[in-house]
Each structure stands twice: as C-alpha cells, then as structure tokens.
Short mmCIF file of C-alpha atoms in Angstrom, two decimals:
data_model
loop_
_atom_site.label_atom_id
_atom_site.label_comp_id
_atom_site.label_asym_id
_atom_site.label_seq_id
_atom_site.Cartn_x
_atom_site.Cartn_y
_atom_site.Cartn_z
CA UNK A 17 0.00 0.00 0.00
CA UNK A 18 1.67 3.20 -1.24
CA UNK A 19 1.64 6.31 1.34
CA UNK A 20 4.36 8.84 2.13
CA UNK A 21 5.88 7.37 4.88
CA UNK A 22 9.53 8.74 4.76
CA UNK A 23 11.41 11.84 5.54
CA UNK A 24 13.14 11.68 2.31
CA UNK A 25 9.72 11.07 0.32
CA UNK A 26 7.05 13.98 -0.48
CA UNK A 27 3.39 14.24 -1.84
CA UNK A 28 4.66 16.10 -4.69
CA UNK A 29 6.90 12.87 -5.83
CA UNK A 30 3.67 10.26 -5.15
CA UNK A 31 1.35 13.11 -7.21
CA UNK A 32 4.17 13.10 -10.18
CA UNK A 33 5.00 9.88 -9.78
CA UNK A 34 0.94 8.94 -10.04
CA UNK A 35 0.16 11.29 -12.84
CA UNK A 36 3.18 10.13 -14.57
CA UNK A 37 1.96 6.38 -14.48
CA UNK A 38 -1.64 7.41 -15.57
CA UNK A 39 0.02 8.76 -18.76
CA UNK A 40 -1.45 12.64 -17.89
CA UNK A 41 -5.11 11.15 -17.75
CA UNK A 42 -5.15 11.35 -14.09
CA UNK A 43 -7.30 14.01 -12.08
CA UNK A 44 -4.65 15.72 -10.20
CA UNK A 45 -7.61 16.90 -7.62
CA UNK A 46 -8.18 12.98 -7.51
CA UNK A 47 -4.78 12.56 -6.93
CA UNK A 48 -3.71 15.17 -4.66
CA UNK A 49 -7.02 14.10 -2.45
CA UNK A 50 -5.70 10.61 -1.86
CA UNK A 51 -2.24 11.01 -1.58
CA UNK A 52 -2.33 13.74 1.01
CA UNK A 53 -4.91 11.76 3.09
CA UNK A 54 -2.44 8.78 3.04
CA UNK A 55 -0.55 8.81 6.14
CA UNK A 56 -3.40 9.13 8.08
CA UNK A 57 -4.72 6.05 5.91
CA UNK A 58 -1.76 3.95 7.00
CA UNK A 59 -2.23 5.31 10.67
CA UNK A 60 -5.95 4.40 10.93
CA UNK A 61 -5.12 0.64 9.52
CA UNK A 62 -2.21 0.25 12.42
CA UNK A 63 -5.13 1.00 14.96
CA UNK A 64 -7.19 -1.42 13.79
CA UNK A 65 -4.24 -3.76 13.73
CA UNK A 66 -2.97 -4.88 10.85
CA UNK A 67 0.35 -6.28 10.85
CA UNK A 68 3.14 -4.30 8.81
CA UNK A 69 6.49 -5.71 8.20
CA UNK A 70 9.07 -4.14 10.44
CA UNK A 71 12.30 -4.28 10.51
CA UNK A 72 13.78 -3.34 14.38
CA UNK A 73 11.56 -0.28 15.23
CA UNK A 74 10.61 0.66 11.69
CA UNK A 75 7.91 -0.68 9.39
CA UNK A 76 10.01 -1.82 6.00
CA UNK A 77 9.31 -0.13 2.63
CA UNK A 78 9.73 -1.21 -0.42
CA UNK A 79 10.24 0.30 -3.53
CA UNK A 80 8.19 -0.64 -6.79
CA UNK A 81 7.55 -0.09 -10.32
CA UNK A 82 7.05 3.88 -11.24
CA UNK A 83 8.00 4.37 -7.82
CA UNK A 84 10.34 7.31 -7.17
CA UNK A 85 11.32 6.25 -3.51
CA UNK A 86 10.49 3.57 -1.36
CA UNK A 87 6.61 4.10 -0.29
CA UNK A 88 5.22 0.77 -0.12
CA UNK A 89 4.18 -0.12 3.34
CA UNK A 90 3.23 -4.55 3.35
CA UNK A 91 2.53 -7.07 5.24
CA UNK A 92 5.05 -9.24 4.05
CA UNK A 93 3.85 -10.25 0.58
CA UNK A 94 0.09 -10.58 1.28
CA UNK A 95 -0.74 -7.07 2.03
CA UNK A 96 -4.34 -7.02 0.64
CA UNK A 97 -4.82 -10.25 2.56
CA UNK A 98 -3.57 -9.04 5.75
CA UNK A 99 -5.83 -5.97 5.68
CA UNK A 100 -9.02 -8.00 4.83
CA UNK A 101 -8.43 -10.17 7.54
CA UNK A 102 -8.06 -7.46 10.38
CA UNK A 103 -11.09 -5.51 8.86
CA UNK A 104 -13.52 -8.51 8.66
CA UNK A 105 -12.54 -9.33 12.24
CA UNK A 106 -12.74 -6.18 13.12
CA UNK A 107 -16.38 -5.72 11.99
CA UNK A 108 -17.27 -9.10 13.10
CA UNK A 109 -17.29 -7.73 16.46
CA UNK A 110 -19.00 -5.21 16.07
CA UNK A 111 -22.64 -5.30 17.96
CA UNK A 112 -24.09 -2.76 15.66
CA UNK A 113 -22.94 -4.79 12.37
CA UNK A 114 -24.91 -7.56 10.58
CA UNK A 115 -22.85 -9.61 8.34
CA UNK A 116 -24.79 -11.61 5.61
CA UNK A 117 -23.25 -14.23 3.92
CA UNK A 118 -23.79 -16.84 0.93
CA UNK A 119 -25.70 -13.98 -0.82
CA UNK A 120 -25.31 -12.10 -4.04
CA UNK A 121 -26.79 -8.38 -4.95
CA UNK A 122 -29.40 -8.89 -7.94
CA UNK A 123 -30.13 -5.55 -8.87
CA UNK A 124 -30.15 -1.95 -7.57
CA UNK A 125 -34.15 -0.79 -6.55
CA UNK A 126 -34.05 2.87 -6.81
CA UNK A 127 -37.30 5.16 -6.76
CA UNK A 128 -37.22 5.93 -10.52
CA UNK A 129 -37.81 1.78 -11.01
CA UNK A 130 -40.72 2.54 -8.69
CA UNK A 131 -42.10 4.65 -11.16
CA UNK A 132 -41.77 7.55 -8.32
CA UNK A 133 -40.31 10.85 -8.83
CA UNK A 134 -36.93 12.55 -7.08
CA UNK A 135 -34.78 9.47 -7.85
CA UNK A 136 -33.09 7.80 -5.48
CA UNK A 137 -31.17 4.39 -4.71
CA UNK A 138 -33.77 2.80 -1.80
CA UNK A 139 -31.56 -0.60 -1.34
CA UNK A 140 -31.34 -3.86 -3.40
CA UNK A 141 -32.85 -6.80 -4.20
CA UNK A 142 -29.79 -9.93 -3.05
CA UNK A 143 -30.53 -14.04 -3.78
CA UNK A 144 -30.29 -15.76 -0.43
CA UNK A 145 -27.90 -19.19 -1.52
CA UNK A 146 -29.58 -21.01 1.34
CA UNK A 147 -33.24 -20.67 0.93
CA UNK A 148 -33.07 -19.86 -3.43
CA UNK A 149 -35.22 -16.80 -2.92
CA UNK A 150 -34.80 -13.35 -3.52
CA UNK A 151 -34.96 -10.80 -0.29
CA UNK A 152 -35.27 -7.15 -0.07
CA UNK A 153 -32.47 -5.37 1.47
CA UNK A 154 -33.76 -1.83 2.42
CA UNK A 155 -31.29 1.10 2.99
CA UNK A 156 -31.39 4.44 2.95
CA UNK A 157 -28.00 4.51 1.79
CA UNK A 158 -26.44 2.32 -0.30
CA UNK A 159 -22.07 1.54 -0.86
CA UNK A 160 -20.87 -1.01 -3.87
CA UNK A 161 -17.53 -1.98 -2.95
CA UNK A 162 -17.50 -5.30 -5.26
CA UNK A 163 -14.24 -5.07 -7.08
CA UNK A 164 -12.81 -4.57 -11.05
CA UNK A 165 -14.02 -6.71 -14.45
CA UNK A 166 -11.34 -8.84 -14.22
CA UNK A 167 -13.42 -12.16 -14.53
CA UNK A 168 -14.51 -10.98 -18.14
CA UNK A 169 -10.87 -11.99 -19.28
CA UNK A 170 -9.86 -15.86 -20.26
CA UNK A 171 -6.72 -15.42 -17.64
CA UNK A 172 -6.81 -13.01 -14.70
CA UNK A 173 -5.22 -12.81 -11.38
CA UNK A 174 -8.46 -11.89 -10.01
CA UNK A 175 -10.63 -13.89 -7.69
CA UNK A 176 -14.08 -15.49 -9.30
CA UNK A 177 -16.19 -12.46 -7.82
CA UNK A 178 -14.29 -9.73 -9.95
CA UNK A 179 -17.45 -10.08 -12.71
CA UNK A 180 -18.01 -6.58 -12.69
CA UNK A 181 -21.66 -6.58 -10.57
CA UNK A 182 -21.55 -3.48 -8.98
CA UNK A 183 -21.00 -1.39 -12.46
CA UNK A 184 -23.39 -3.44 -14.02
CA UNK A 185 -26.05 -2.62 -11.36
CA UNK A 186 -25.09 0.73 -11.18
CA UNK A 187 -24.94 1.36 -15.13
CA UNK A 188 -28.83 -0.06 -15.04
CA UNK A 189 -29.79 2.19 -12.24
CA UNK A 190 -28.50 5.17 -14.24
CA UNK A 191 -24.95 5.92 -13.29
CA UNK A 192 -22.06 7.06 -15.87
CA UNK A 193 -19.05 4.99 -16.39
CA UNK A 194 -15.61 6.25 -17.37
CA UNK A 195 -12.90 5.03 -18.48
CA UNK A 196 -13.29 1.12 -18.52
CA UNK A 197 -11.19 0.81 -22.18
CA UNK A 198 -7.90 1.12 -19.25
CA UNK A 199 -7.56 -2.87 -18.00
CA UNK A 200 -4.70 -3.22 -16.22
CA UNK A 201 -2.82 -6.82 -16.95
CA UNK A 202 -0.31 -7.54 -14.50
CA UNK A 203 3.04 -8.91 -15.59
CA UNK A 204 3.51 -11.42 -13.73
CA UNK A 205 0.46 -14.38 -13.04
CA UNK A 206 3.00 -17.44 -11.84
CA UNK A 207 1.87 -19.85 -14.97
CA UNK A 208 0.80 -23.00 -13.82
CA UNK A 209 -1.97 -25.69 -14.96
CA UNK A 210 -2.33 -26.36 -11.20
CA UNK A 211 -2.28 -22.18 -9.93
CA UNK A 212 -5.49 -20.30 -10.22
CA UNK A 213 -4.95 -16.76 -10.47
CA UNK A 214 -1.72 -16.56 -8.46
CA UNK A 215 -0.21 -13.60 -8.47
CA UNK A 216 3.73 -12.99 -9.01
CA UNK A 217 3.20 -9.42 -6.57
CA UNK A 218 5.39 -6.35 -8.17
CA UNK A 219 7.50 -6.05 -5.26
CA UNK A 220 9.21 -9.10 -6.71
CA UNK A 221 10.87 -7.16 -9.63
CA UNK A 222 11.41 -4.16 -6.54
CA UNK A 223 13.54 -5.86 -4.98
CA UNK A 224 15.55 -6.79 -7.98
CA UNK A 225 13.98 -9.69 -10.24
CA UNK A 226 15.07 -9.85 -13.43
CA UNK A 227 12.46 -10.76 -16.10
CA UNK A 228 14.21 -13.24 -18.73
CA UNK A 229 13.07 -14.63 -21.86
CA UNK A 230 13.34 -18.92 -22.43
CA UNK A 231 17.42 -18.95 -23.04
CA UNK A 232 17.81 -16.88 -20.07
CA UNK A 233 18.61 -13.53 -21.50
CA UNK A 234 16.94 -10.76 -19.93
CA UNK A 235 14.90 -8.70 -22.56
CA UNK A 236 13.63 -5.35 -20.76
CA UNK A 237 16.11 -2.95 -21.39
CA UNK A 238 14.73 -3.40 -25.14
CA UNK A 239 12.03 -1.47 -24.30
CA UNK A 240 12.35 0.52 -21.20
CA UNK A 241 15.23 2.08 -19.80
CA UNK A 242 13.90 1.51 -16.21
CA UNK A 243 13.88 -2.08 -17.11
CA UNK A 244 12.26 -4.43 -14.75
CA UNK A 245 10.87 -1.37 -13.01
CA UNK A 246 9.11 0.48 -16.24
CA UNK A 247 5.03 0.63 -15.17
CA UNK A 248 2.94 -2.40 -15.37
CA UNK A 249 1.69 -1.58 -19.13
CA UNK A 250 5.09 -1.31 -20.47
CA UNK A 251 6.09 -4.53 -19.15
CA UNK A 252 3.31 -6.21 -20.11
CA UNK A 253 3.41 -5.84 -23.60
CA UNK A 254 7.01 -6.51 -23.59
CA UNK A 255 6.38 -9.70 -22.59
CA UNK A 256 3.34 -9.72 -24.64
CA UNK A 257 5.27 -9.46 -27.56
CA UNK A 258 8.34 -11.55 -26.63
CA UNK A 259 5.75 -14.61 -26.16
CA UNK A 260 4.15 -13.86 -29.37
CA UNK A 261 7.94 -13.28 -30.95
CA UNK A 262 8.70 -16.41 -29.92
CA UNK A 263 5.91 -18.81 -29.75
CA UNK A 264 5.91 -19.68 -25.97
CA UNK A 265 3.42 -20.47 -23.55
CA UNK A 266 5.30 -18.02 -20.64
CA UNK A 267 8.61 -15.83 -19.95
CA UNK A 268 10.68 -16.41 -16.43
CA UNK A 269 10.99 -14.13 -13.83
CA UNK A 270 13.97 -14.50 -11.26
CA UNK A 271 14.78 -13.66 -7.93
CA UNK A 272 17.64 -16.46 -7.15
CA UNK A 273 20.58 -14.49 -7.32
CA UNK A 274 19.02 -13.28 -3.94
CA UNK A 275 20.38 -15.08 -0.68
CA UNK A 276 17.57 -17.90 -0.25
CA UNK A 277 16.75 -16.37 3.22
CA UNK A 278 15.97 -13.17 2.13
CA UNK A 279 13.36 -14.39 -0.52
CA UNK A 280 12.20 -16.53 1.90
CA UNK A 281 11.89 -13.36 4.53
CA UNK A 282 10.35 -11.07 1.83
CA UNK A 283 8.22 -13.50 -0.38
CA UNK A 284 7.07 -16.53 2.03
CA UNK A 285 3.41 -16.85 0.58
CA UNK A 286 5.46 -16.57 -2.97
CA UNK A 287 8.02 -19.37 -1.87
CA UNK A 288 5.17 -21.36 -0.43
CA UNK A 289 3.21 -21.56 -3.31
CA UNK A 290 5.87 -22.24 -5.89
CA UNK A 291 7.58 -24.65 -3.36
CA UNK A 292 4.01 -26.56 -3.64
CA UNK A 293 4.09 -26.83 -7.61
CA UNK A 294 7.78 -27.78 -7.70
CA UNK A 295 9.20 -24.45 -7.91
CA UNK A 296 12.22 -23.32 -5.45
CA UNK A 297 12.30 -19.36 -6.21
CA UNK A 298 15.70 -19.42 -4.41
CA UNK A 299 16.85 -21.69 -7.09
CA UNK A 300 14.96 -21.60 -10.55
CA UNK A 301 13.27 -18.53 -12.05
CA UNK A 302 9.21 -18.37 -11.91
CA UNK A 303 7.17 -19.13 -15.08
CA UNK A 304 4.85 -16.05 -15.57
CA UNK A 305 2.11 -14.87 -17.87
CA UNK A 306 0.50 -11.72 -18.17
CA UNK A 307 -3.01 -11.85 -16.57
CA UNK A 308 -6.16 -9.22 -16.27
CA UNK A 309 -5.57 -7.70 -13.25
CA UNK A 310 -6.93 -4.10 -12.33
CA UNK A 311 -10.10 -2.18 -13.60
CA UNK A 312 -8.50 1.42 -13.52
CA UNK A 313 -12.36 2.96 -14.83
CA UNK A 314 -15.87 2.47 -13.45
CA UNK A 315 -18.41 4.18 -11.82
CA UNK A 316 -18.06 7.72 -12.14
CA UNK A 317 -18.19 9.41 -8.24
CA UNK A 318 -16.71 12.19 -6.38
CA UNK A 319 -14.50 12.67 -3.54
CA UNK A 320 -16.98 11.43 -0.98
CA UNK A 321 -17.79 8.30 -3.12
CA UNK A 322 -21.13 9.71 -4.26
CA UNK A 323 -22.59 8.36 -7.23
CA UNK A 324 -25.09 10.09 -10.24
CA UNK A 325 -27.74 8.86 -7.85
CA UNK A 326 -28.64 10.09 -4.74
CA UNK A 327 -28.03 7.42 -1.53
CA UNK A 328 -25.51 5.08 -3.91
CA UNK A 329 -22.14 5.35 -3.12
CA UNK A 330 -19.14 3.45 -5.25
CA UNK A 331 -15.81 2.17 -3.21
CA UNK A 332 -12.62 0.88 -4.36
CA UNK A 333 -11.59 -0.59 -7.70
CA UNK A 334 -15.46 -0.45 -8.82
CA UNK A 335 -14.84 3.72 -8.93
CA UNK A 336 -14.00 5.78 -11.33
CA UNK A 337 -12.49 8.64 -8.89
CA UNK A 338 -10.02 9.91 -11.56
CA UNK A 339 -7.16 8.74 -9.25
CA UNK A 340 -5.41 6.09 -12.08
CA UNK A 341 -5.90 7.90 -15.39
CA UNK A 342 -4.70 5.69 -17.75
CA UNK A 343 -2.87 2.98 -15.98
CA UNK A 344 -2.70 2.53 -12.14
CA UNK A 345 0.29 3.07 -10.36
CA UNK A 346 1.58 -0.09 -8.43
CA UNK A 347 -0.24 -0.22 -4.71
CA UNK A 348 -2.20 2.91 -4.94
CA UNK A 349 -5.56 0.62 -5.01
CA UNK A 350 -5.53 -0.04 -1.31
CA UNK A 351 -4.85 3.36 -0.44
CA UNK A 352 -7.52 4.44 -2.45
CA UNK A 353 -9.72 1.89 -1.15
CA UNK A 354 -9.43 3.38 2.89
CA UNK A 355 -9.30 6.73 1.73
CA UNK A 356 -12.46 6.72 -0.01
CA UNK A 357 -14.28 5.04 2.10
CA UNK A 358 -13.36 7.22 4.89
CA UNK A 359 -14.81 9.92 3.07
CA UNK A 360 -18.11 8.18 2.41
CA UNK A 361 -18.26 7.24 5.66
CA UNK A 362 -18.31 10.70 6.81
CA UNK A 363 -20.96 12.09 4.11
CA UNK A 364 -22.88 8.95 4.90
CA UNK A 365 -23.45 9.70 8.81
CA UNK A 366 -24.55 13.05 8.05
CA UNK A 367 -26.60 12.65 5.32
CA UNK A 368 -28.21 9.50 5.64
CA UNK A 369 -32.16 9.03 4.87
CA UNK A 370 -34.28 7.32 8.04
CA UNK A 371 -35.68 4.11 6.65
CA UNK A 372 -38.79 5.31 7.94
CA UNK A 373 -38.37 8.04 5.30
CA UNK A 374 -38.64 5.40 1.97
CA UNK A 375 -41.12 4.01 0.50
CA UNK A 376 -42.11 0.70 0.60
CA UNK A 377 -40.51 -2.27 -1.85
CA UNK A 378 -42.53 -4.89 -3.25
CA UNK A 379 -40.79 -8.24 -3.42
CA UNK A 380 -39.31 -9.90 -5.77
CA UNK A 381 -41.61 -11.55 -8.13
CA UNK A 382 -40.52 -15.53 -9.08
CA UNK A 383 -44.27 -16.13 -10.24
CA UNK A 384 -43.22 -15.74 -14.06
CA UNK A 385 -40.07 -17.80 -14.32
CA UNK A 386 -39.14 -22.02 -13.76
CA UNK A 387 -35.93 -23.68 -12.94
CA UNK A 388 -33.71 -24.14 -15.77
CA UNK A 389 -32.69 -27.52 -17.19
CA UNK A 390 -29.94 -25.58 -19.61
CA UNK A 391 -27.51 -24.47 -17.18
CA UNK A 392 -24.84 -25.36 -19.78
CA UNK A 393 -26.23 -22.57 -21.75
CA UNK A 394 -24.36 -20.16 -18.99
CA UNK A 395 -21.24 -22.18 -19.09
CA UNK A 396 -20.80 -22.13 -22.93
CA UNK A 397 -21.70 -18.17 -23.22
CA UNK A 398 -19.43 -17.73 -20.09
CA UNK A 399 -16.59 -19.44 -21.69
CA UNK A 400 -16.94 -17.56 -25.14
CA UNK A 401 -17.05 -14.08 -23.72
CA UNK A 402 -13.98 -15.02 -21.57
CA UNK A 403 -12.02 -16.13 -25.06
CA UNK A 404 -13.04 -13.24 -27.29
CA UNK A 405 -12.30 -10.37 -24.80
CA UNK A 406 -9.16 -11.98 -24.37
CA UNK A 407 -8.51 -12.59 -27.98
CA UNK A 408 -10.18 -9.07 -29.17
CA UNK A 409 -10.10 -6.53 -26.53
CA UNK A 410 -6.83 -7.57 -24.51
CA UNK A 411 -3.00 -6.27 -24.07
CA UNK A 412 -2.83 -5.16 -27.83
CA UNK A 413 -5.94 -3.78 -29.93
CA UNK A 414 -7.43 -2.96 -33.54
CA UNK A 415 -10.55 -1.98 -35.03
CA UNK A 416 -11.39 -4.70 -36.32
CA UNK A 417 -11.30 -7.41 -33.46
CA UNK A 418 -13.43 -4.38 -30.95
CA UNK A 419 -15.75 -5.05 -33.97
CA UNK A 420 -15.79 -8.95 -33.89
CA UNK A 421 -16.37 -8.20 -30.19
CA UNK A 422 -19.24 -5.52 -29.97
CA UNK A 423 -20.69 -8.21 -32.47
CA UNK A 424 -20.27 -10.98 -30.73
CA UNK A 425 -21.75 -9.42 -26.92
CA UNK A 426 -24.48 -7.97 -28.58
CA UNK A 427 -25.47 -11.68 -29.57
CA UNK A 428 -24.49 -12.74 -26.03
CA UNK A 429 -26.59 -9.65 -24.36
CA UNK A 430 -29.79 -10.79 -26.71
CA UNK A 431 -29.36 -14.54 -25.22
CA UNK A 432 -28.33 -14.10 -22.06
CA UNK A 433 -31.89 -11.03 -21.46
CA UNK A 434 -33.91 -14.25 -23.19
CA UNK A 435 -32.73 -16.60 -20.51
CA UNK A 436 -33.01 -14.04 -17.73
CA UNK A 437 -36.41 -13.39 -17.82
CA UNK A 438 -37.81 -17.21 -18.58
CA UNK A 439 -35.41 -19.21 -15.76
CA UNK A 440 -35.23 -18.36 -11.53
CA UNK A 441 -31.99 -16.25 -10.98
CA UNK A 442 -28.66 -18.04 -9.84
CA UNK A 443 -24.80 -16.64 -9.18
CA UNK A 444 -23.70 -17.94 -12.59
CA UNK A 445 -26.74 -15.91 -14.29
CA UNK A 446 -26.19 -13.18 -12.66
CA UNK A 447 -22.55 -12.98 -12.84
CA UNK A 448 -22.82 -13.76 -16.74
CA UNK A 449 -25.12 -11.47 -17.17
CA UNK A 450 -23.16 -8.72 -15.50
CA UNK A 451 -20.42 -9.39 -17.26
CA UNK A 452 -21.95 -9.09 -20.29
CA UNK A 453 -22.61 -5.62 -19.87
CA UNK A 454 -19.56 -4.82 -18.72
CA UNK A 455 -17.46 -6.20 -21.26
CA UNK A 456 -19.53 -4.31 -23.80
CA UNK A 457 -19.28 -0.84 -21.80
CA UNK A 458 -15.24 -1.92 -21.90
CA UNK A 459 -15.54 -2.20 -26.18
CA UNK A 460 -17.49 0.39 -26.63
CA UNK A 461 -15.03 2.36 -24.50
CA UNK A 462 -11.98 1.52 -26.45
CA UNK A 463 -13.79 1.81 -29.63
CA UNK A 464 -14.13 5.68 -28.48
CA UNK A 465 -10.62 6.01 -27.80
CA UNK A 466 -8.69 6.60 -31.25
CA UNK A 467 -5.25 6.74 -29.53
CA UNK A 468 -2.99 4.46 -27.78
CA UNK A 469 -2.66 5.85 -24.08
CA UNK A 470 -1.82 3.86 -20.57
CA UNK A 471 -3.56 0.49 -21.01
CA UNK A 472 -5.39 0.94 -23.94
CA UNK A 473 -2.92 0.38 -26.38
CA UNK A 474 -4.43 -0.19 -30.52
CA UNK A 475 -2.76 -0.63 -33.63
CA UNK A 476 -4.44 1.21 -35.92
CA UNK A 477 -3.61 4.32 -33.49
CA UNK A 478 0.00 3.55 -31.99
CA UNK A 479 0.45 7.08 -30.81
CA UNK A 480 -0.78 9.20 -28.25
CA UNK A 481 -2.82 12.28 -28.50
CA UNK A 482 -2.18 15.91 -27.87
CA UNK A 483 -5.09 16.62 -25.43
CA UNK A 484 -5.49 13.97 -22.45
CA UNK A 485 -9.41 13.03 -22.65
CA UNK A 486 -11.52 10.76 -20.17
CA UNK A 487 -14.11 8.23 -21.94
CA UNK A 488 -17.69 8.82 -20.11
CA UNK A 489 -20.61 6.50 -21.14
CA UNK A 490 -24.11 7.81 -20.21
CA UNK A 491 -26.94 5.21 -19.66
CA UNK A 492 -30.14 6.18 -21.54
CA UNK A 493 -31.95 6.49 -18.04
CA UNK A 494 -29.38 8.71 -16.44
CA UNK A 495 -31.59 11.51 -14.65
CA UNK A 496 -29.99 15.19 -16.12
CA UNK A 497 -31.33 17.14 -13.70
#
C-alpha cells in the first residue's frame, strides 16, 4: 500500500509519480485528495491492527515499479490479505454490524424503477444461496464496494467475484461509467496448470527480479530504460510481444541471485506456493504470464464516493475517482480503497435518509419464471465471452477485433436477457449477465478512444494524442437534472 511514509519522500513525488503512471489522464484533484490523506490512511489501519512488516523499530518499505522512492508499506507479501483479515474481524465484532453471507446483490431498486419521482437508490434486491429466494435489502444509503471486471478476461489474477456486478447494477440504475477501455494486466500471473490466479506481486521485480526470456537472457532494457521497473503496461506488452515473438506459452521471472533467506523473509506466501508446484524461487526462475488484473475505470463518483444517484455510493476498484488515469500506479488501489471510504463514511453519517423516510418495496416476483434444465447454456456463453475479450479486446488492440467483439456481446446480451427473464436467478446468471454488460461498456469504451494511451494500447492508433481526454458513457436512463 503506497503512502508517504519517509522523511526523504514527499506528496509532490507520489502526485508526479501517479500522474506520470496514468500517462497525464489522471485528475490531479483525484490525486492530490488521496495522496495527502495517506498517512493518516496507514495510521488508521495500524489502529485497527494490521500487521506491517518491520524491521527493528521501523515498518520496511519497499520500492516498486514507477515508484520514485520507497513508499510501499506490506505485510510481508500478502498485504491485501492481511488488511481483509483485520477488517472482517474487526467488523465481526462489532454489535451494531450484521454480516450476511452466501448472498449475491441482484439488482439496484431505486425510486425511478418505482415509477416515483426525485430518484433515489432505496436498497437492493440480493438471492439468499440457502433458501433460493430473492430478499429485499432496504437502505437508505447504499455503498458497492464489489471489485474490477477482471473475470470478463480468459486469464486473470483476479478472484471469481471480480465479474463486474456493482457497475453493471449501477450502469442499469442510471450511473455514468468512465474510463473502462484502461484494464490493467499484470506482468507477472505465476503460470501454472495447477495455480489459479496466483499472483507474481510487483514487489518481486522491486527488490531486484530480473524478467528473462526462455534462453535466459533478460529482454527489458529493449524497451524501457527503467527495465524491470518500467510501469505495469510497459512490461506487459514486452512480454506480450516476446511470447508472441517467440511462440511460448510463458517468460521467467527470477529472484535467485538473492540469498535464499531473504526471498524466503520477503516472499514466504510466494516461496510457499511455488515450493508446492515444484518451484524453489531461491533456485529456478518463476514461469509467468501476463493476466487481467486491475479495472483502472468504473463508476463515475466524487470525492466522498457519491454516485449520479442520490443514496448510492461506489468504493474501491469499482470507482471511477479519476485517481489512475490511464494505468494505475503499483499499490495505490488499497490506499484508495481506505481513503475513499473514509470519506463516504463521513458524508454517509450526516446525510443518511431514516428508513422510515422510503417508501415501501414490493418483493421480488418468481411467479413468471421455472428452474432451468440448460444451465450449460451459462457455461458455454461464459466461456466464449472469456475467449473473445481476451482474444479481441486484450493487451494489444485494432478496429477490427473491438468489432468482432461488440458483435459478438451484442449476440451474447440478446441470449443471455432471453434466458433471464424465462429461468429463476442463480450466481452464474447473474454474474454472466453482468459481465456481459460490462465487457460491452469496456468495447465500446476503447472503440471511443482513437489513440494508444496507458492500457489501452491499438494498432491502428500507436500514438498518443495531444489533449489527455476521459471516456464517459451515459446510460439512456441517467436523470440530467
């Protein structure tokens, strides 16, 4: 998680160093907003008690890609993991929190879809796993925090739940999206037909891994002269290109010239997992392959988190806050996460609708639809949108494969509405189906964008334009008032 942390460090160097990465898109506002609220990010978390590396009476920062000094505060090399932990327990004991599990949102219920006027989100109606039914959640306000689109690509480092649901719901509901052409791939997926969606973290190449092509040569300085540290996109589709060059399945990255404690010290979840395929990091370099890994678009909100409709905030990598322009700099997603939310927590408290205040919901109507005896009608359209995003709208662009793919989830969106409304609603319908939209908001997007900028990088337009631009989609019921 990136914060200025040291005496030798500045906000001015994380706000270049951000912008810089986002190839000029970035909102410096957006910017200077979450990197000035940072060390009291990183204070806040330490309260709650998650547990930083040290070394003696100092937490240990690293340095990584795009990084001008060394901000990155971890918990060894499961950071993200680390934080969820102490948060969930944190809330678990909580006597004013209810925690509701084995569920997944259906759709947003917002007064416009009540057919009343003064729109507003009113909660959402979420399929129970245990009982098959749909229940009414009823809120006066209303925070997606559900993650990136990850899951719309054939190979991702993402977990299964990254299928894009809380844009989806929000794009129906009448919210704006920007920017969702910008998919971050991470370098470095550890390649495996036994590892799902392992990640190879960045700090890896920080602390001097060298990324080397079948024969052992090391192939970076081709391209970058920052080398193993150039920003995520750059590496990317180096190796991209040297595994296209070439023909192979995956490139090598290696950390063994290292002394085999210090890997083990700095990487043990890494070391663990390879040592469980057959891999000793401290002695053989790591197969990796480049793998969907960060939504830098999304909703469209401001600095509180706020939404195009009132009493629906949007948290985290499902946000557009203008923060990552075109291409997200390494570890700023957690600190946007906690500084974000702290802000929405804040606008939340004070302006917060009584429940007594909303009107009521009616339930959710299953009178219409049977149980399905197709499911295998999910699975197949699941698996093609996974291949022809990857194949069309992945690391490297044109016109004409965004065309075979607006083509093709058009098709999918026609099939996949059919089966909606005839069958009872399941997580693999409703995660298909969300994904479906999203992947089309994500071509049309890059279809817009007749440049090659950050992430989105196309062909038939190799070079970048003069005036920095953001992509906003508007859904046909957004409320212009």
């Amino acid at each position: 998680m990136a914060a200025v942390l040291d005496d030798t460090d500045s906000t001015q160097a994380h706000i270049q160093d951000t912008i810089t990465a986002g190839a000029n898109l970035s909102r410096r506002d957006a910017v200077a907003f979450t990197v000035e609220h940072g060390k009291e990010s990183i204070d806040w978390l330490i309260q709650q008690g998650v547990p930083f590396t040290r070394e003696g009476n100092e937490y240990h920062l690293t340095k990584e890609g795009g990084h001008s000094h060394r901000r990155i505060i971890h918990s060894a090399d499961a950071t993200g993991q680390a934080i969820q932990q102490t948060l969930i327990e944190r809330a678990q004991a909580c006597s004013n929190i209810d925690l509701f599990e084995d569920r997944i949102a259906v759709d947003l219920i917002t007064r416009h879809k009540l057919n009343l006027a003064d729109n507003r989100c009113i909660g959402a109606y979420v399929l129970n796993h245990n009982t098959g039914h749909v229940d009414v959640f009823k809120a006066g306000s209303t925070v997606l925090a559900t993650g990136g689109v990850s899951k719309a690509y054939l190979y991702t480092s993402n977990p299964d739940g990254a299928s894009g649901d809380g844009i989806a719901m929000a794009w129906r509901a009448g919210c704006r999206v920007g920017n969702l052409e910008f998919n971050q791939f991470h370098p470095t997926c550890l390649y495996h037909p036994q590892a799902k969606s392992f990640l190879i973290s960045e700090a890896v190449r920080g602390e001097g891994g060298k990324l080397r092509l079948p024969d052992g040569s090391r192939f970076m300085d081709k391209f970058d002269t920052r080398g193993e540290l150039a920003p995520r996109d750059i590496v990317a589709r180096a190796i991209d290109h040297e595994m296209k060059r070439l023909g192979c399945d995956c490139l090598f990255l290696d950390i063994s010239h290292k002394p085999a404690e210090f890997i083990k010290q700095h990487f043990p979840t890494i070391y663990e997992r390879c040592l469980k395929y057959g891999i000793d990091i401290t002695k053989e370099p790591i197969p990796v392959v480049p793998a969907a890994h960060y939504t830098c678009g999304g909703i469209m909100t401001n600095q509180h988190g706020m939404t195009d409709v009132d009493g629906l905030y949007a948290i985290g990598e499902t946000s557009f806050t203008g923060l990552h322009g075109a291409n997200r700099l390494a570890s700023n997603s957690l600190l946007e996460c906690i500084v974000y939310a702290s802000s929405a927590a804040k606008h939340i408290v004070s302006h917060n609708h009584p429940l007594g205040e909303l009107p009521e919901i009616p339930a959710w109507d299953e009178s219409q639809v049977t149980n399905s005896d197709e499911d295998v009608i999910i699975a197949h359209n699941w698996d093609e949108l996974r291949r022809f995003m990857w194949d069309y709208v992945g690391i490297v662009r044109t016109n004409k494969r965004l065309q075979r793919a607006k083509h093709r989830v058009d098709l999918l969106q026609q099939e996949i509405s059919e089966y909606y409304s005839n069958y009872k609603v399941s997580r693999d319908l409703l995660e298909l189906r969300n994904l479906a939209v999203v992947s089309d908001l994500i071509i049309r997007s890059a279809m817009q964008r007749q440049e090659s900028r950050g992430l989105h990088y196309t062909l038939d337009y190799p070079e970048t334009g003069a005036e920095a631009r953001d992509t906003i989609l508007t859904p046909v019921n957004y409320d212009w008032r």
